[in-house]
Tab-separated table of C-alpha atoms and ligand atoms in Angstrom:
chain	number	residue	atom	x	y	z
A	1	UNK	CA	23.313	10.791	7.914
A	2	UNK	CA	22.304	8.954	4.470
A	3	UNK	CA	25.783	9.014	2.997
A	4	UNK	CA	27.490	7.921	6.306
A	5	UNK	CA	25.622	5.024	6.666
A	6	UNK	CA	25.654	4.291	2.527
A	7	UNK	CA	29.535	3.928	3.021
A	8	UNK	CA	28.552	1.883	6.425
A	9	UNK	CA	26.940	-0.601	4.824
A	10	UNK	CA	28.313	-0.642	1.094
A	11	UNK	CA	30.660	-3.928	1.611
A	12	UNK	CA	29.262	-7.466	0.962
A	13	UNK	CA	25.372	-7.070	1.664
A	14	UNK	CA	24.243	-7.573	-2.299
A	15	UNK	CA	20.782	-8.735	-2.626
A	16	UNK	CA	20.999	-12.587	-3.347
A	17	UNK	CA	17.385	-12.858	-4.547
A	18	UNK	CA	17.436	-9.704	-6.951
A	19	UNK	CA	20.592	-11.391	-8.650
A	20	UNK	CA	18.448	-14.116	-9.680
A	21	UNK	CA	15.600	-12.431	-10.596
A	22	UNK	CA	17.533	-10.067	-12.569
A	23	UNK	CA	19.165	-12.347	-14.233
A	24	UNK	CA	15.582	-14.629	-15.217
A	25	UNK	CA	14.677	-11.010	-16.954
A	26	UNK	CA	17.319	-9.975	-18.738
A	27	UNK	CA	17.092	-12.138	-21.927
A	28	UNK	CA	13.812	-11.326	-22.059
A	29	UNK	CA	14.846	-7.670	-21.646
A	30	UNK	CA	17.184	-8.068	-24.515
A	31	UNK	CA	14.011	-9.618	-26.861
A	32	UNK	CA	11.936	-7.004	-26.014
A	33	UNK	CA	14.831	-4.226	-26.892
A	34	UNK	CA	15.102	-6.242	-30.392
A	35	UNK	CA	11.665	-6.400	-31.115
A	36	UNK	CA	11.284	-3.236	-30.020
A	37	UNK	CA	13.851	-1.764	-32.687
A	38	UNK	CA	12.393	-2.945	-34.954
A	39	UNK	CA	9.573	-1.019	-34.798
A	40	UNK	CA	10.381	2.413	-32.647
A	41	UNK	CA	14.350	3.190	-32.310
A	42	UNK	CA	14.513	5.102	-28.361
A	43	UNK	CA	12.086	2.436	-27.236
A	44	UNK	CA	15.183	0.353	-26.156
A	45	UNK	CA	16.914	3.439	-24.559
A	46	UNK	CA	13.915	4.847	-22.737
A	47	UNK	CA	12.728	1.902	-20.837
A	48	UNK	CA	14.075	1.891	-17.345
A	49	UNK	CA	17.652	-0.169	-17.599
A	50	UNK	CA	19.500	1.868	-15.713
A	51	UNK	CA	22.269	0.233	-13.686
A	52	UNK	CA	20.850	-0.271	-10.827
A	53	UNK	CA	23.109	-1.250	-7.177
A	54	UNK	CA	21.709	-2.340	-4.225
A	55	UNK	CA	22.767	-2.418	-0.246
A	56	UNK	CA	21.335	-3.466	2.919
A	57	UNK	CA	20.472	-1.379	5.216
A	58	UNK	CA	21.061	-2.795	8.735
A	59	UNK	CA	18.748	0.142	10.473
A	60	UNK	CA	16.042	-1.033	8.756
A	61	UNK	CA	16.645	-5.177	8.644
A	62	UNK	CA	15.169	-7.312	11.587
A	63	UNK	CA	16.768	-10.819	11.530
A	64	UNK	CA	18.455	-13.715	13.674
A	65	UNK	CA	19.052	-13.583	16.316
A	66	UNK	CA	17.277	-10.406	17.299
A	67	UNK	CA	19.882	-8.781	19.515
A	68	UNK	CA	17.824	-6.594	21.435
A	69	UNK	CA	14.636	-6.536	19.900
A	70	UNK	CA	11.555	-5.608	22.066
A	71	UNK	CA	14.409	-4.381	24.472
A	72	UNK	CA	14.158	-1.199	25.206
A	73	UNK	CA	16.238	1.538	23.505
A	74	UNK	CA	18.413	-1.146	22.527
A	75	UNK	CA	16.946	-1.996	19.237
A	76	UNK	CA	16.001	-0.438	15.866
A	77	UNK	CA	12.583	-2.232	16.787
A	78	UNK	CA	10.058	-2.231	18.826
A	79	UNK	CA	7.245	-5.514	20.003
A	80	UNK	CA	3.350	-4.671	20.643
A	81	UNK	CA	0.443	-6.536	21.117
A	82	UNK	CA	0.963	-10.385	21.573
A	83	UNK	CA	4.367	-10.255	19.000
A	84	UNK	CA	6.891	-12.355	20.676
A	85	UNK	CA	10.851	-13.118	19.759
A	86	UNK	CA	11.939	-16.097	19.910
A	87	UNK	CA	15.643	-17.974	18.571
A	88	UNK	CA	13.939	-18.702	15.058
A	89	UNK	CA	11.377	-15.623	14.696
A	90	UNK	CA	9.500	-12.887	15.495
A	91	UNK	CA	6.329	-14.833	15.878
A	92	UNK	CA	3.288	-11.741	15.581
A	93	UNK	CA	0.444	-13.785	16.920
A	94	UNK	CA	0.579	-17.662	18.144
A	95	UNK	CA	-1.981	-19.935	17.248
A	96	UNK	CA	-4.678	-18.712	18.894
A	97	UNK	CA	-8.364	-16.907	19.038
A	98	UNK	CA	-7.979	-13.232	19.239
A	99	UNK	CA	-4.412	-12.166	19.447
A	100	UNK	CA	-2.853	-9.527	17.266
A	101	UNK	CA	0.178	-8.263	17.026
A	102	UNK	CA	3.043	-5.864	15.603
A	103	UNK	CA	6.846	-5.154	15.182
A	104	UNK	CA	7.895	-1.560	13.849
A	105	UNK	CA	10.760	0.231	13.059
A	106	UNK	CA	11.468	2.906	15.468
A	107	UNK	CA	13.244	4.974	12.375
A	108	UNK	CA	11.905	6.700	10.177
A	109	UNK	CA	13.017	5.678	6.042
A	110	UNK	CA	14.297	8.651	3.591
A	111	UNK	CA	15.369	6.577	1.124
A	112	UNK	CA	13.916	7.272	-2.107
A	113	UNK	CA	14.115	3.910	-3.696
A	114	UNK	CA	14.124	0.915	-1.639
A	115	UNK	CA	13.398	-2.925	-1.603
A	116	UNK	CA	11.886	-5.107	0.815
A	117	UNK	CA	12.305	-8.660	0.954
A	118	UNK	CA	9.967	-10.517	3.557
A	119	UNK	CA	10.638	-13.662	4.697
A	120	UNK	CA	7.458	-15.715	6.788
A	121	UNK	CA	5.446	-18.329	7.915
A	122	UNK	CA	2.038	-18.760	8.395
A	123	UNK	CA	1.309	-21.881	10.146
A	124	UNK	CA	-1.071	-23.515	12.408
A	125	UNK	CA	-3.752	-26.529	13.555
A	126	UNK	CA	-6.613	-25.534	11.164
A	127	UNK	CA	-7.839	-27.068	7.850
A	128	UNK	CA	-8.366	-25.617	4.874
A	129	UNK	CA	-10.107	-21.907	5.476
A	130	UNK	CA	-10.816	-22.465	9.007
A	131	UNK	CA	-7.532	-20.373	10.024
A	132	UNK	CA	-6.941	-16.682	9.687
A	133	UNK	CA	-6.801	-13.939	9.173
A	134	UNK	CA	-2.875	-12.781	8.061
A	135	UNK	CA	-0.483	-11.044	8.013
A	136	UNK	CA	0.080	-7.102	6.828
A	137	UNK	CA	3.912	-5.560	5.333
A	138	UNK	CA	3.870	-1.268	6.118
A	139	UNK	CA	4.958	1.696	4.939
A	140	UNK	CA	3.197	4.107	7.097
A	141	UNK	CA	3.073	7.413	8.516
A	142	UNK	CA	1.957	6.161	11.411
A	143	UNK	CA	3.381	2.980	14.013
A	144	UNK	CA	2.747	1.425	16.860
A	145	UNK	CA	-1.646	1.813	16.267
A	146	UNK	CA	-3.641	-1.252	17.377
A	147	UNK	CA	-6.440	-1.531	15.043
A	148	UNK	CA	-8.838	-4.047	12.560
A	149	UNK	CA	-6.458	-3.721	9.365
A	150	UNK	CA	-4.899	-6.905	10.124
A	151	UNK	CA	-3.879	-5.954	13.607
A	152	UNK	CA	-2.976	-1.938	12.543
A	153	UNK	CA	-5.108	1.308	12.664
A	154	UNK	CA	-7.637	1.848	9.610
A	155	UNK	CA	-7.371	4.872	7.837
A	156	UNK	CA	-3.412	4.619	7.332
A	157	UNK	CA	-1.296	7.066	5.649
A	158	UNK	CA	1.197	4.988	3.188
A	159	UNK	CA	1.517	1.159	1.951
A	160	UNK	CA	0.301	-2.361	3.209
A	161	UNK	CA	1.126	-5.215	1.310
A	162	UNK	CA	-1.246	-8.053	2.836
A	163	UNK	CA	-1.596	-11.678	3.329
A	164	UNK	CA	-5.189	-12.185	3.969
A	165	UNK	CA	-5.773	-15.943	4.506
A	166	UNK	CA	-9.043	-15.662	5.385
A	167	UNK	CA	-12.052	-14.813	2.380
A	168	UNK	CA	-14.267	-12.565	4.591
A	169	UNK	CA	-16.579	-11.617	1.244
A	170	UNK	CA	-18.664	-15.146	0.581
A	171	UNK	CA	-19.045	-15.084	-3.620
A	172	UNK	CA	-15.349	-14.588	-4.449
A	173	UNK	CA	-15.298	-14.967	-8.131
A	174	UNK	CA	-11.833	-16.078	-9.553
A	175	UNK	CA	-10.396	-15.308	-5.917
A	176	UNK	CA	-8.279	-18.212	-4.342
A	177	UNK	CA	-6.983	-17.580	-0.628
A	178	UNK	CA	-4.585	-16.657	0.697
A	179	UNK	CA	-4.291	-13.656	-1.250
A	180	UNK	CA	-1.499	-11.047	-1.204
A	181	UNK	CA	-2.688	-7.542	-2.164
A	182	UNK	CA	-1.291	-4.203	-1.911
A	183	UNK	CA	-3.477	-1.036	-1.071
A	184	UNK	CA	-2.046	2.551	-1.167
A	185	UNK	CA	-4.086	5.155	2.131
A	186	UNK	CA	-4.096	8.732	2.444
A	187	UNK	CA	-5.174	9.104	5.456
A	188	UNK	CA	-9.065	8.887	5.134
A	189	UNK	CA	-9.920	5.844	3.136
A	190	UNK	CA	-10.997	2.622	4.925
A	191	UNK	CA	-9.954	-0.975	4.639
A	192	UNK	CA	-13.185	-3.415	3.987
A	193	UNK	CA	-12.654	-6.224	6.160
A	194	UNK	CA	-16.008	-7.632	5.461
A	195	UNK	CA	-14.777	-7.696	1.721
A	196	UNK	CA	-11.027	-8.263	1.872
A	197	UNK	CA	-10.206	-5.032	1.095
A	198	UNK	CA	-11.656	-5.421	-2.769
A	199	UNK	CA	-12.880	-2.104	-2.963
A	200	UNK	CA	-9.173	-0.214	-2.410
A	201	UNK	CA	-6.680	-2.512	-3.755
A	202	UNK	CA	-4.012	-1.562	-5.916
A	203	UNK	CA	-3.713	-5.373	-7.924
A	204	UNK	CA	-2.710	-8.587	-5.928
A	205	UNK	CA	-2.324	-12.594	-6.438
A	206	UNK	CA	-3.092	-15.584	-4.734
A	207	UNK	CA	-0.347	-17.774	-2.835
A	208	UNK	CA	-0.741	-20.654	-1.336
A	209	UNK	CA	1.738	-19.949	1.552
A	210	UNK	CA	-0.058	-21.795	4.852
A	211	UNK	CA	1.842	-24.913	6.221
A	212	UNK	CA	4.327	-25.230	3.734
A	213	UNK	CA	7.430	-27.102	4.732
A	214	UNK	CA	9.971	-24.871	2.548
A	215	UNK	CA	10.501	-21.079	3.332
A	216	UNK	CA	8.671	-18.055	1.693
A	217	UNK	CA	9.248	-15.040	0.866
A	218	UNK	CA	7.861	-11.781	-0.379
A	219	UNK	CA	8.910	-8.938	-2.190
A	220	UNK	CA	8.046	-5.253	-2.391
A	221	UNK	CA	10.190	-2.985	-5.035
A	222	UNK	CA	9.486	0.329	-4.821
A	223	UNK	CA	11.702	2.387	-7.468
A	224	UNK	CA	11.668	5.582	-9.298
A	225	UNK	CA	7.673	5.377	-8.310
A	226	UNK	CA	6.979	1.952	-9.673
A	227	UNK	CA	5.737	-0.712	-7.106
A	228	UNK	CA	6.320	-3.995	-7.536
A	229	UNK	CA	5.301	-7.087	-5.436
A	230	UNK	CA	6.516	-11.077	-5.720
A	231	UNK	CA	6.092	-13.665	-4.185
A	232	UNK	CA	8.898	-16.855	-4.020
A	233	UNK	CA	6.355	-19.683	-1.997
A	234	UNK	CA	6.924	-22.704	-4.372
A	235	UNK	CA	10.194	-23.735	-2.701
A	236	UNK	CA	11.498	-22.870	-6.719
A	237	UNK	CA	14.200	-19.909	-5.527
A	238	UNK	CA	12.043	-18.032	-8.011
A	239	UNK	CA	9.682	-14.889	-8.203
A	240	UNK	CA	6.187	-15.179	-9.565
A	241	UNK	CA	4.591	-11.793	-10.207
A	242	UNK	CA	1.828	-10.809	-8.166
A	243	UNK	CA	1.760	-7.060	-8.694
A	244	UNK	CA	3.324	-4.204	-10.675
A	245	UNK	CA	2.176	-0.324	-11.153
A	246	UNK	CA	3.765	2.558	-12.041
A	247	UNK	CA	2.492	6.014	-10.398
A	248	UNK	CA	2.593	5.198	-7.241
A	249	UNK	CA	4.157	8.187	-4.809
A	250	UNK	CA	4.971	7.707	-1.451
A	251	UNK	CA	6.384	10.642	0.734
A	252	UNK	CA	9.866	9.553	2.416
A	253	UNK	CA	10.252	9.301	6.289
A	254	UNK	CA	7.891	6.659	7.132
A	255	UNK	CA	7.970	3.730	9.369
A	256	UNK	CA	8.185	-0.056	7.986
A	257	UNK	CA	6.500	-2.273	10.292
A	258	UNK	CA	4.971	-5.626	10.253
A	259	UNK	CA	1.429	-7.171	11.538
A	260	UNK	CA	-1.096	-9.779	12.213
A	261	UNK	CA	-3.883	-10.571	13.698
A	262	UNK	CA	-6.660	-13.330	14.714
A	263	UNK	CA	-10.164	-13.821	15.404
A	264	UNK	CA	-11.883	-17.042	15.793
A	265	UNK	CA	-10.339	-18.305	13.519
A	266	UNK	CA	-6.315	-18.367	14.174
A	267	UNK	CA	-2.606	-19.227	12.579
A	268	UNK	CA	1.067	-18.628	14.392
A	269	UNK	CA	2.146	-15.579	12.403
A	270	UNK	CA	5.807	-15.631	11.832
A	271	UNK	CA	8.676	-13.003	10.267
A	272	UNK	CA	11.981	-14.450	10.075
A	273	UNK	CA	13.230	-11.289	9.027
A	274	UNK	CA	13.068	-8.238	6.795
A	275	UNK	CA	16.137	-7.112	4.847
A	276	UNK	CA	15.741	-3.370	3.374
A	277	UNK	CA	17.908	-2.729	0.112
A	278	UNK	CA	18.614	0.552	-0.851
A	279	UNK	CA	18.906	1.088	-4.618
A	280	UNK	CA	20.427	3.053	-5.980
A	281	UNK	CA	18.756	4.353	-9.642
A	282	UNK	CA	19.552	7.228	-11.875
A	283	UNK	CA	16.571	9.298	-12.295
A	284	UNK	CA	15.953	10.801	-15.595
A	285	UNK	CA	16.019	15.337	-14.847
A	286	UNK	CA	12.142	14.855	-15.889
A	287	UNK	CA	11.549	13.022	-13.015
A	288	UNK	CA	14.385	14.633	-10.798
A	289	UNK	CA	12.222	17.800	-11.395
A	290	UNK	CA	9.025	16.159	-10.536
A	291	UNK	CA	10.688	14.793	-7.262
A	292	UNK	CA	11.117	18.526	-6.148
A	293	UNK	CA	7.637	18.739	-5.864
A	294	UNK	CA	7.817	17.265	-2.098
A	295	UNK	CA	5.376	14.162	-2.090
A	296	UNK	CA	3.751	14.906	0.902
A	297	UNK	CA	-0.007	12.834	0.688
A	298	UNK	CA	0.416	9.373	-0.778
A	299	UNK	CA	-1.395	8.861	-4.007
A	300	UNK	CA	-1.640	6.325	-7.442
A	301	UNK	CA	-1.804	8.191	-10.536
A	302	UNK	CA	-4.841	7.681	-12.492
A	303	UNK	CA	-6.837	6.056	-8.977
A	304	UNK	CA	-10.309	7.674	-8.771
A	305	UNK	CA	-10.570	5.767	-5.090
A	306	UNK	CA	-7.840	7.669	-3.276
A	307	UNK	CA	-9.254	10.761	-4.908
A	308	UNK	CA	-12.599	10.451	-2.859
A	309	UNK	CA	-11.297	13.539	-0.784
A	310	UNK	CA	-10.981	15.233	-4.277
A	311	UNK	CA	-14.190	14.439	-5.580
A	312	UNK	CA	-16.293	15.143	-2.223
A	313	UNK	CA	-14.693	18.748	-2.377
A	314	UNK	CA	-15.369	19.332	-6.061
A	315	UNK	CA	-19.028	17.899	-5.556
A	316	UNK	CA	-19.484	20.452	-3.031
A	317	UNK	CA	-18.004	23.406	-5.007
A	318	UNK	CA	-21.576	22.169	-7.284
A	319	UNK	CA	-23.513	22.068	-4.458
A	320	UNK	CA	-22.818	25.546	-3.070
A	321	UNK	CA	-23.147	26.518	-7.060
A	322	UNK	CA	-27.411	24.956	-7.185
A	323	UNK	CA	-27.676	25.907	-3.534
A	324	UNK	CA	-27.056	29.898	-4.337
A	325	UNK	CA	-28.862	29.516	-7.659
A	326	UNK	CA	-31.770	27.529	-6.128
A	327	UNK	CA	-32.147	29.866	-3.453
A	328	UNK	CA	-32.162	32.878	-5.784
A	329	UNK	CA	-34.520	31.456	-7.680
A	330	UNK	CA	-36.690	31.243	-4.484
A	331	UNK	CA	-36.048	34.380	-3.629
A	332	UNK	CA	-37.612	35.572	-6.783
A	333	UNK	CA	-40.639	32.951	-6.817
A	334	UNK	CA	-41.061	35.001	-3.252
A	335	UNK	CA	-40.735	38.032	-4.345
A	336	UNK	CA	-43.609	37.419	-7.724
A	337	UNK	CA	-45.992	35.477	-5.233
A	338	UNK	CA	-45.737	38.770	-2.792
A	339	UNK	CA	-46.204	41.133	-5.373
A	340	UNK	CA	-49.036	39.387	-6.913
A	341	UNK	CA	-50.985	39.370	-3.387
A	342	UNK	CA	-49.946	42.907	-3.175
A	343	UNK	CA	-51.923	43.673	-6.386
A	344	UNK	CA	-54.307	41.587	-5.554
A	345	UNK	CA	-55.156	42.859	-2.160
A	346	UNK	CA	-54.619	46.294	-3.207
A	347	UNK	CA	-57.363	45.892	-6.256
A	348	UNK	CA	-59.911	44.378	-4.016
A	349	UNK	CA	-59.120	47.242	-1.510
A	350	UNK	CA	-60.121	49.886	-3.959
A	351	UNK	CA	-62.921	48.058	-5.129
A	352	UNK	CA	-64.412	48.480	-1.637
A	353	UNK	CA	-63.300	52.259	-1.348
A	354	UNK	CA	-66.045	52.749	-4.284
B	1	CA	CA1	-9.882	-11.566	4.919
């Protein structure tokens, strides 16, 4: 099925966006490769230049005019919640108190290195952090949940990229809203609401994307492990940084999806599409032979957080360790005490025999 629709989908569909953004790097590429032989020769060779294609791929793309979508059976994707389509977008929640609201691939994604590129609006009547609370970007296991994570389930299996517009924690420090951030689940860790999701994300930036009259965009790059997240909001054609880590392995065949939601406070939601690029990358046989090893639980190198599981089952491995030892040791505090009552009771028996 993958090569068919490769070939389906090979002619024309190049990534305008990448272009540019490949091309802003590449000088500085070339410095780096300079500099860098000067001081250590394979430097230059072993950083990850590989030519690199990309292609859209249609199954996995929502944009104008919709044909179909919400329909049913008709469409790669499916509508929950309040999500509406309308001629200029998929609008997730309208302007208004307590709506949320979802669209989600109804296919599953094997591609092993893919790009997303996000383009939205958030929108609506209220000043300046009296509107909420965003908008959420998937790669999940699981679709189609209503739940608190900005209108999806908690404990996810997979990626969310958010746009939290709304600063739930009260002292943020050095924290501008909206912020973008990206947070990696397994299955069993939670998203803090009440503190924007501080204590699970994977990096993030701030963007000032609310009720801006030029479009914006997003970007998640997810190749040979590395995830990478920009953001184009200043109208520039250009992509700032907002996140980039290596390490970070995702099991193929889950669902992209897209949600928001709103509480008192509210903003119109709105995705005016989602293209998905496939790229294609050579892997190095290293990492070919890695990739054998079926990623089947999502995980970041070198993160203690999603480890938690990990942790609780080697801290219990200790426990059972003092647990036998401590009761052991009981056992023989029981066993002196009884002896010594023995003795005792059977000296002060004899003493009464004479
Ligand atoms: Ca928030």
């Amino acid at each position: 099925m993958a090569a068919a629709s490769r070939s389906k989908h090979h002619s024309g569909s190049k990534s305008p966006v990448s272009l540019i953004y490949r091309r802003k790097t590449m000088p500085l590429k070339i410095f780096w490769c300079v500099v860098s032989l000067l001081f250590a020769v394979n430097r230059c060779f072993a950083e990850d230049d590989h030519e690199m294609e990309e292609f859209l791929k249609r199954e996995f793309s929502l944009s104008k005019p919709y044909q179909g979508v919400g329909s049913l059976g008709s469409s790669h994707w499916e509508l929950m919640g309040d999500a509406m389509v309308t001629t200029e977008q998929v609008r997730l929640t309208p302007d208004m108190q307590s709506r949320q609201g979802a669209v989600w691939s109804r296919i599953p994604c094997h591609l092993k290195d893919w790009e997303m590129q996000v383009h939205f609006k958030i929108h609506g009547q209220g000043k300046k952090n009296l509107n909420g609370d965003g908008l959420a970007i998937w790669y999940t296991k699981e679709r189609m949940q209503k739940g608190p994570v900005f209108g999806n389930m908690d404990n996810f299996t997979g990626l969310g990229v958010f746009v939290d517009t709304y600063p739930n924690e009260e002292k943020h420090i050095e924290r501008i809203f909206p912020f973008v951030l990206a947070m990696v689940g397994n299955g069993t860790v939670s998203y803090d609401h009440e503190r924007d999701g501080r204590p699970t994300e994977l990096g993030g930036c701030n963007a000032m994307v609310r009720n801006l009259k030029h479009d914006t965009f997003l970007f998640i790059r997810y190749i040979r492990r590395r995830l990478t997240v920009m953001i184009d909001i200043d109208g520039q054609h250009e992509w700032r940084d907002c996140l980039d880590l290596p390490g970070v392995r995702l099991p193929k065949g889950y669902y992209f999806g897209a949600s928001a939601v709103t509480g008192d406070l509210s903003d119109n939601h709105d995705i005016i599409s989602l293209k998905l690029y496939q790229l294609t990358v050579l892997w190095s046989q290293k990492e070919e032979g890695e990739e054998e090893d079926e990623i089947t639980i999502p995980s970041v190198d070198n993160m203690e957080l999603l480890r938690l599981g990990q942790i609780e089952e080697g801290m219990s491995g200790v426990a059972i360790f003092f647990t036998v030892l401590f009761s052991l040791l009981g056992c023989i505090f029981l066993v002196i005490i009884g002896l010594v009552v023995y003795s005792h009771w059977n000296e002060s028996r004899r003493k009464r025999f004479y």
